[in-house]
mmCIF file of C-alpha atoms in Angstrom:
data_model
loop_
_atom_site.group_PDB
_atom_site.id
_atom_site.type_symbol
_atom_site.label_atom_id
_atom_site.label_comp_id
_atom_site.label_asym_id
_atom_site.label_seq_id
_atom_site.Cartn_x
_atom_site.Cartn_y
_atom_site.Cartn_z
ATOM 1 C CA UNK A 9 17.272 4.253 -49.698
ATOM 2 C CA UNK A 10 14.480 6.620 -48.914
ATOM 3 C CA UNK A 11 13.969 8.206 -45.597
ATOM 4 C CA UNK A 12 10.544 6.957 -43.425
ATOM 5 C CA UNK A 13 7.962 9.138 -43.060
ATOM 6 C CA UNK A 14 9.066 11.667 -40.132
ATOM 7 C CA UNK A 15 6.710 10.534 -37.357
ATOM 8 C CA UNK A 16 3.884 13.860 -35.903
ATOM 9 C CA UNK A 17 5.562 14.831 -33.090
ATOM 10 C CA UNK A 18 2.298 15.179 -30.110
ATOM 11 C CA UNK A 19 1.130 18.220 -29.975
ATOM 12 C CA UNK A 20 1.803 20.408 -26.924
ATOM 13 C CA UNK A 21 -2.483 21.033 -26.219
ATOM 14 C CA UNK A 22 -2.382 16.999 -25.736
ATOM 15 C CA UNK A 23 0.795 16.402 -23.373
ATOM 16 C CA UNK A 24 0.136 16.004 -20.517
ATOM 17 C CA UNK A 25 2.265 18.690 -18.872
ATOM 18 C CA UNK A 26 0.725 21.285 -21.513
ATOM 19 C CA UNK A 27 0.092 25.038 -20.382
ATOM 20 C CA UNK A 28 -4.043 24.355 -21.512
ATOM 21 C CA UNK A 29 -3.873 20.777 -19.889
ATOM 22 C CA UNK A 30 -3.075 22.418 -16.442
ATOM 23 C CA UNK A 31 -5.671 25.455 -17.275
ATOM 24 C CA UNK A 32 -8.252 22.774 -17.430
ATOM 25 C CA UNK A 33 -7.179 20.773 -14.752
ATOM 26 C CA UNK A 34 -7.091 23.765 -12.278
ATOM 27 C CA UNK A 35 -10.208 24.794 -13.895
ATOM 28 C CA UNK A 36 -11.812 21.523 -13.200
ATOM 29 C CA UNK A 37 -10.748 21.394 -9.543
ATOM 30 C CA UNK A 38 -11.506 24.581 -8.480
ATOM 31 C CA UNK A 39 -15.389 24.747 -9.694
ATOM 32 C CA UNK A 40 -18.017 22.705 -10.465
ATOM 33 C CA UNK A 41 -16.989 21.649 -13.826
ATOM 34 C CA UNK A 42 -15.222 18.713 -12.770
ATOM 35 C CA UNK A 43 -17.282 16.341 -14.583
ATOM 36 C CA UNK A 44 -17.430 18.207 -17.601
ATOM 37 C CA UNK A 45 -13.536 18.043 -17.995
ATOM 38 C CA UNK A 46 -13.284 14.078 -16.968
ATOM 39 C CA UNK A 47 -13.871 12.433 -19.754
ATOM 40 C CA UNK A 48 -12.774 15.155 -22.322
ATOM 41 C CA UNK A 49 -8.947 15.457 -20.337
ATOM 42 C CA UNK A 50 -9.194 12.042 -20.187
ATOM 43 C CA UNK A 51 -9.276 11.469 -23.841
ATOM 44 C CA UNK A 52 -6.676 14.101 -24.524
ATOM 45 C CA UNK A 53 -4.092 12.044 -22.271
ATOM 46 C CA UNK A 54 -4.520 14.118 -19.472
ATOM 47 C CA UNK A 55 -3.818 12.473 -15.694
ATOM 48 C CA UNK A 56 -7.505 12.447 -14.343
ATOM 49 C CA UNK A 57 -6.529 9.599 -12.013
ATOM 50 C CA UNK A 58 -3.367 9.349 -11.164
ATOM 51 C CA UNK A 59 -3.925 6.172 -9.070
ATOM 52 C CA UNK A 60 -3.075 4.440 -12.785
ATOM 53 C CA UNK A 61 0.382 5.194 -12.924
ATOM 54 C CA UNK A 62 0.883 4.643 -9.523
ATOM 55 C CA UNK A 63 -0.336 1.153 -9.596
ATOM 56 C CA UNK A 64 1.514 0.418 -12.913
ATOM 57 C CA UNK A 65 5.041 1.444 -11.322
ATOM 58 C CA UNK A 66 3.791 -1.062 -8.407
ATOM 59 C CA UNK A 67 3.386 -4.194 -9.849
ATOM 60 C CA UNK A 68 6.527 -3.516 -12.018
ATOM 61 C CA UNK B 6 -53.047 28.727 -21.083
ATOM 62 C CA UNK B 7 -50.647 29.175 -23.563
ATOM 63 C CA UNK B 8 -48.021 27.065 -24.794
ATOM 64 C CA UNK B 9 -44.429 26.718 -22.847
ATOM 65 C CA UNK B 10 -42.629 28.285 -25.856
ATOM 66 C CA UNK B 11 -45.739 30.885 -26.174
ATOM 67 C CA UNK B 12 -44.746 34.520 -27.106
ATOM 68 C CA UNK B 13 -44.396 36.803 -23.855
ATOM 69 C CA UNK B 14 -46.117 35.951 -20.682
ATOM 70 C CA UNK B 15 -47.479 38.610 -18.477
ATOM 71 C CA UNK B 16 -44.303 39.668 -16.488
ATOM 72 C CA UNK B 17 -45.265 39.935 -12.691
ATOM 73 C CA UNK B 18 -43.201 41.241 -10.251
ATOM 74 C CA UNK B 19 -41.370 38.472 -7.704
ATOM 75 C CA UNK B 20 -39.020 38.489 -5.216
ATOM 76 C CA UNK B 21 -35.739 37.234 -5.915
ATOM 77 C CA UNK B 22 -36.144 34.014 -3.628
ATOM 78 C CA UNK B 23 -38.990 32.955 -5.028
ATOM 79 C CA UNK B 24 -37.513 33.373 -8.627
ATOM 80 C CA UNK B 25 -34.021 31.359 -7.549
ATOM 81 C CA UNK B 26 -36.391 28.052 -6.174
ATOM 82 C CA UNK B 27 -38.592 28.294 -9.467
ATOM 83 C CA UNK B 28 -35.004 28.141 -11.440
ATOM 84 C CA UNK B 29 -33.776 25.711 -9.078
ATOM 85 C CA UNK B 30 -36.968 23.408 -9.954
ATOM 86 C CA UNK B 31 -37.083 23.655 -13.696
ATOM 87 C CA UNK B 32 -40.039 25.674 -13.714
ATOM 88 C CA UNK B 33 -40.260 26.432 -17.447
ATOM 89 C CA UNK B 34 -42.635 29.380 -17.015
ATOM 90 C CA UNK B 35 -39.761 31.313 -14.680
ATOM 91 C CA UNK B 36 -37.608 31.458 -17.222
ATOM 92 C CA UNK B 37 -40.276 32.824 -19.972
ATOM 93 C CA UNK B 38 -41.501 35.303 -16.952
ATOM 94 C CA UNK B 39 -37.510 36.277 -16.434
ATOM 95 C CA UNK B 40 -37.382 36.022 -20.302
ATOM 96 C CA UNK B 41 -39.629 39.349 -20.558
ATOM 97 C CA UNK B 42 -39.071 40.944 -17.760
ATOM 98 C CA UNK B 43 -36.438 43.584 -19.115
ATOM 99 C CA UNK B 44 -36.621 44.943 -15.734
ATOM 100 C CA UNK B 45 -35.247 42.049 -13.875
ATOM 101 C CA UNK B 46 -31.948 41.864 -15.363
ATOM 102 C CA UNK B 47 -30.434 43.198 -11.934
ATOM 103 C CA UNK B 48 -32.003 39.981 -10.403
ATOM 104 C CA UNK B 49 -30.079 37.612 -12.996
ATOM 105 C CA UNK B 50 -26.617 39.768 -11.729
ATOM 106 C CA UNK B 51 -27.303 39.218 -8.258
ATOM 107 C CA UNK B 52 -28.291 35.406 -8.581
ATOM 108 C CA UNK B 53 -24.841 34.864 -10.270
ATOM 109 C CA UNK B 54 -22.724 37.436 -7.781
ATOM 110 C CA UNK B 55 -24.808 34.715 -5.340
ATOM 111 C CA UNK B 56 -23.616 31.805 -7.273
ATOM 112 C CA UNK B 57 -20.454 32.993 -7.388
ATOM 113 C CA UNK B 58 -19.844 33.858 -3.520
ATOM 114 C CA UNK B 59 -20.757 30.407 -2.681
ATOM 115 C CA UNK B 60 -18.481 29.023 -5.115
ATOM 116 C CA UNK B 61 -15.463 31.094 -3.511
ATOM 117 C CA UNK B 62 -16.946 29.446 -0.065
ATOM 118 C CA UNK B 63 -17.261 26.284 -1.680
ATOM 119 C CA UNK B 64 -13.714 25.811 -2.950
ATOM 120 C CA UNK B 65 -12.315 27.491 0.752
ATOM 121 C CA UNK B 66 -14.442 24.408 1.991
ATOM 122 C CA UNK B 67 -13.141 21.632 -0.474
ATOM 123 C CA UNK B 68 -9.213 22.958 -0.035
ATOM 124 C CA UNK B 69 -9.246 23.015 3.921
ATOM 125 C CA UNK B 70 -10.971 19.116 3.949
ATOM 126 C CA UNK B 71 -8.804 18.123 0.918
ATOM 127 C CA UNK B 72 -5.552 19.928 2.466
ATOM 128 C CA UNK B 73 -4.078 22.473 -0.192
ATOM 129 C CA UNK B 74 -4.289 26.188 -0.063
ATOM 130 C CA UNK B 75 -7.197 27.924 -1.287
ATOM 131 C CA UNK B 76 -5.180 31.175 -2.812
ATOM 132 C CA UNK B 77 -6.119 31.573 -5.928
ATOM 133 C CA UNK B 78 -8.392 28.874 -6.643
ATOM 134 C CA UNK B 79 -11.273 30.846 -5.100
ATOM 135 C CA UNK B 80 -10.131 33.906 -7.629
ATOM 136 C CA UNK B 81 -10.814 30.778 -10.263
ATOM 137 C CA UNK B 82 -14.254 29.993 -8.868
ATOM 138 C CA UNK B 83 -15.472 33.178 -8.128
ATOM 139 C CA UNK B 84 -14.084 35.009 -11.670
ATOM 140 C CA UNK B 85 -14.966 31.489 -13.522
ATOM 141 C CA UNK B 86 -19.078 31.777 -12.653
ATOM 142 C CA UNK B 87 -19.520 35.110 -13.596
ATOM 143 C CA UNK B 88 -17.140 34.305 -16.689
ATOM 144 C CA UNK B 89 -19.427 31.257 -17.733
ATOM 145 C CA UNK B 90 -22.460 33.251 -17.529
ATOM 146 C CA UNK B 91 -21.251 35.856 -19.367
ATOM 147 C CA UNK B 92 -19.440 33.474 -22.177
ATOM 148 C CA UNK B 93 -22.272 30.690 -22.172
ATOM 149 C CA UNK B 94 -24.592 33.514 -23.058
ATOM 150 C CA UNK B 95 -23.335 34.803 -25.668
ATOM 151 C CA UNK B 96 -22.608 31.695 -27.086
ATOM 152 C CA UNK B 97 -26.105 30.561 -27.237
ATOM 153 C CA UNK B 98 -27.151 33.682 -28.196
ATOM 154 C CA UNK B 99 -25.072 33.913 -31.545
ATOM 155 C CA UNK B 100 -25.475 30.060 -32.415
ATOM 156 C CA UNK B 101 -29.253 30.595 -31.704
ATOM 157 C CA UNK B 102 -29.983 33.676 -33.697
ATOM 158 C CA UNK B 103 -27.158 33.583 -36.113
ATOM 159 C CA UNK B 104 -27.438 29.833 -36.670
ATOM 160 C CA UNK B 105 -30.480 28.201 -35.577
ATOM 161 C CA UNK B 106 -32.476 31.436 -36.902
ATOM 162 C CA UNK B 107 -34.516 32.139 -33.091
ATOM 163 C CA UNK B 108 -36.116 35.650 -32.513
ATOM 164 C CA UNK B 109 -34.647 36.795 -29.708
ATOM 165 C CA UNK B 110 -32.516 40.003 -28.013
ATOM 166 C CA UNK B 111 -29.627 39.107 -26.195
ATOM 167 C CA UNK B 112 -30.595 40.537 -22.627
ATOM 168 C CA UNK B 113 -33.876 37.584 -23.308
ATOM 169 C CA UNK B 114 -31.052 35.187 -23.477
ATOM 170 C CA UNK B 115 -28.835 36.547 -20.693
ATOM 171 C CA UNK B 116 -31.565 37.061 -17.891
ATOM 172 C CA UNK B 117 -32.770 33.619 -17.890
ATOM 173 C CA UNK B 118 -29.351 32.042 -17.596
ATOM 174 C CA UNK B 119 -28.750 34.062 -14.971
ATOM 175 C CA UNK B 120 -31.483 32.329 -13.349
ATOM 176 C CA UNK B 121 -30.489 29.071 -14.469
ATOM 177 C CA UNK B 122 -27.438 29.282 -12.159
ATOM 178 C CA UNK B 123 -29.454 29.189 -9.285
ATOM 179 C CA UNK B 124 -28.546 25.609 -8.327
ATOM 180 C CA UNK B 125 -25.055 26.356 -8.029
ATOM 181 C CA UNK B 126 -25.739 27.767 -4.200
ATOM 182 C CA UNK B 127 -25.835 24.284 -3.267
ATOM 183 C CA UNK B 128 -21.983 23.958 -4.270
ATOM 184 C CA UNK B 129 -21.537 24.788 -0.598
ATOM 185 C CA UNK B 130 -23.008 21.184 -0.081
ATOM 186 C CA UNK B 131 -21.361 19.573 -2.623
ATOM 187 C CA UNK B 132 -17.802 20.840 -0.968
ATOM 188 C CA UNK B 133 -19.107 19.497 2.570
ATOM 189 C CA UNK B 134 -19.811 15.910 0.840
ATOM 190 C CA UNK B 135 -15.927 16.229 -0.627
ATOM 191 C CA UNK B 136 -15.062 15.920 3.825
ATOM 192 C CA UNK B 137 -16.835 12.323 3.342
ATOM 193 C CA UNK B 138 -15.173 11.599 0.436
ATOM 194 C CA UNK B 139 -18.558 11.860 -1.727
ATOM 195 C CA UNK B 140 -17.173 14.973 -3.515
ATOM 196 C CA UNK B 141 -17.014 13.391 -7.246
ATOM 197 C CA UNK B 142 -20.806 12.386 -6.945
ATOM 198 C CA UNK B 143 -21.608 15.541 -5.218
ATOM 199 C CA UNK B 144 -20.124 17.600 -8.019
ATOM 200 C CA UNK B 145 -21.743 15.437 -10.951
ATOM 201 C CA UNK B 146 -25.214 15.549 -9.351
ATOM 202 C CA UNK B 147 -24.903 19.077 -9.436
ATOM 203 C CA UNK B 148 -23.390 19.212 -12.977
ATOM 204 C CA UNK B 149 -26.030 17.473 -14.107
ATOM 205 C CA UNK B 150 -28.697 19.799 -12.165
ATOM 206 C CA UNK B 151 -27.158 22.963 -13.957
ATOM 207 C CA UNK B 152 -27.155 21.305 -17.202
ATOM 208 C CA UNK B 153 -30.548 20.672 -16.993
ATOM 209 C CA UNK B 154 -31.370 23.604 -15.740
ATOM 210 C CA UNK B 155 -29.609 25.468 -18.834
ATOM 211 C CA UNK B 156 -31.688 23.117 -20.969
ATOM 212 C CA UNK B 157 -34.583 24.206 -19.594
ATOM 213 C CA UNK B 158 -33.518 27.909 -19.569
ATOM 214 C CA UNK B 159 -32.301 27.527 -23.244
ATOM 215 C CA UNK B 160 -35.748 25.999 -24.466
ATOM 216 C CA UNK B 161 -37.577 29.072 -23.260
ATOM 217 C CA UNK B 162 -35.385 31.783 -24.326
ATOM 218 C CA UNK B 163 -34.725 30.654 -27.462
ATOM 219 C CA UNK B 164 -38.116 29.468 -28.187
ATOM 220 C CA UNK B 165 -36.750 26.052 -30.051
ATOM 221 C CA UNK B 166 -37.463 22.726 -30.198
ATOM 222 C CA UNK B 167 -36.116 20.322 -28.551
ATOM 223 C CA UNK B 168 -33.397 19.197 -30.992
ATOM 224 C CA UNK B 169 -32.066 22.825 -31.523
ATOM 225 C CA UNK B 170 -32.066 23.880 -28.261
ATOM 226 C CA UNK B 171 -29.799 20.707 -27.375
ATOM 227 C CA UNK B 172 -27.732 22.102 -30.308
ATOM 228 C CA UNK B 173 -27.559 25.564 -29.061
ATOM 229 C CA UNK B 174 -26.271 24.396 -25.447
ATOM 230 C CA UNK B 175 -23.852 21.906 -26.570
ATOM 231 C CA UNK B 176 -21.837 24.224 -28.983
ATOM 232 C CA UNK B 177 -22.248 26.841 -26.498
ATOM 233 C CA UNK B 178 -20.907 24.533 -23.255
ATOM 234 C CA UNK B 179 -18.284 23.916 -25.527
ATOM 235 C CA UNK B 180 -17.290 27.029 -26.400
ATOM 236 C CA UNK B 181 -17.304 28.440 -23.104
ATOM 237 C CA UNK B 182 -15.159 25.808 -21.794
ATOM 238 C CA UNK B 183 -12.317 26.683 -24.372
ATOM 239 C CA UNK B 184 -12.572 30.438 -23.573
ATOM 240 C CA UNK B 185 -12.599 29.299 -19.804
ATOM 241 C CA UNK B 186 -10.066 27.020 -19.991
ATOM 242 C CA UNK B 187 -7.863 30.011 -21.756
ATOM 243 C CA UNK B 188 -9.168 32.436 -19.496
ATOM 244 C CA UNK B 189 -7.945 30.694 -16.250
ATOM 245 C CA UNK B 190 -4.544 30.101 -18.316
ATOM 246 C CA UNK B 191 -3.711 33.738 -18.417
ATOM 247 C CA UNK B 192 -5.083 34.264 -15.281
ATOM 248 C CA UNK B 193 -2.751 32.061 -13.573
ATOM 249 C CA UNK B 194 0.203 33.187 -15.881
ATOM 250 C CA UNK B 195 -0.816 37.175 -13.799
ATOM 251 C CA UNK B 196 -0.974 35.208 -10.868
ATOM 252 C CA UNK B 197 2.231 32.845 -10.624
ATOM 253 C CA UNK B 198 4.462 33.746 -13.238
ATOM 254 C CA UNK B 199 7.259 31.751 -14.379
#
């Protein structure tokens, strides 16, 4: 029987707990670039609102 | 009259307030006047050392209304302007001579952006909004006031059209947000090591 295709592990620039996620999220709090980061963060898988979560874990 | 993307204007002398509204109201011609003026490069360095005092002030104001210590975030603000000025410069300036094949020295490309970060002063507003809870709008107006201001800037020192000087300051805004991104990383790895 042959073995499944080993699954991509994520890499560490799009976890969420990643050195260069927290860069950019301290970069994006502490200046004007805020907006700039949003959306990119965002679609890395980065916690731009954690209200999400938050409100997941409540209705569960 | 010549043409906005016209070789050199006649460079007149101005004082630095003067120059910082024109930048703040997208006055194309400031930025070819700063664009040959080889003289007023010290202006540019004191518009961002400007820029980047009121960003320190800025980000003391948003951390004492939003409640966490300012430490080193206004080391990030302060080292982060003068760091994007520097970066987003050069950036433009390679992808627009190098790539986009514009005429231009670097110190035409670095004076004017200097200038262009003349709207930043009002981050001290934009972190008083944040104690009404209109920071996020605050910040994007003014992100979108800078941009516009660097596509202005861009357009005159480069002396592109339209479509190349978009190119220019997207690859360059992108650029300089990796390096800036990796920048504050080691910073904060000096700062708060593990």
């Amino acid at each position: 029987m042959s073995q499944p295709p080993a699954v991509e592990p994520p890499t560490r620039a799009v976890e969420a707990g990643s050195p260069w996620w927290h860069a950019a999220h301290r970069l994006a709090r502490y200046t004007w670039l805020t907006l700039l980061f949003r959306a990119p963060t965002a679609a890395l898988g980065g916690h731009t609102a954690p209200a999400a979560p938050v409100a997941t874990l409540a209705r569960q | 009259m010549s043409s906005s993307t016209s070789p050199e204007p006649r460079v007149t002398r101005r004082s630095l307030p003067t120059r910082m509204l024109r930048a703040a109201r997208l006055d194309g011609r400031l930025y070819a006047e700063v664009r040959a003026d080889s003289a007023g490069t010290a202006q540019a360095v004191a518009v961002v050392a400007l820029v980047g005092v009121a960003h320190g002030l800025g980000t003391i104001v948003r951390a004492l209304l939003a409640g966490w210590a300012p430490g080193a975030a206004v080391l990030v603000a302060v080292l982060a302007e003068v760091a994007f000025w520097a970066v987003l410069s050069s950036a433009v300036y390679l992808v627009g001579r190098h790539v986009l094949g514009a005429t231009v020295a670097y110190g035409q490309v670095l004076r004017p952006l200097g200038f262009a970060s003349a709207p930043g002063l009002f981050i001290l507003g934009a972190s008083v909004a944040s104690g009404v809870g209109a920071e996020a709008p605050a910040l994007a107006a003014l992100a979108l006031w800078r941009l516009a201001a660097y596509f202005v800037d861009v357009r005159h020192a480069l002396g592109l059209g339209m479509a190349r000087s978009i190119a220019a300051l997207v690859v360059g805004v992108a650029a300089t947000l990796m390096i800036l991104v990796a920048l504050t990383g080691a910073l904060w790895r000096v700062l708060e090591p593990e």
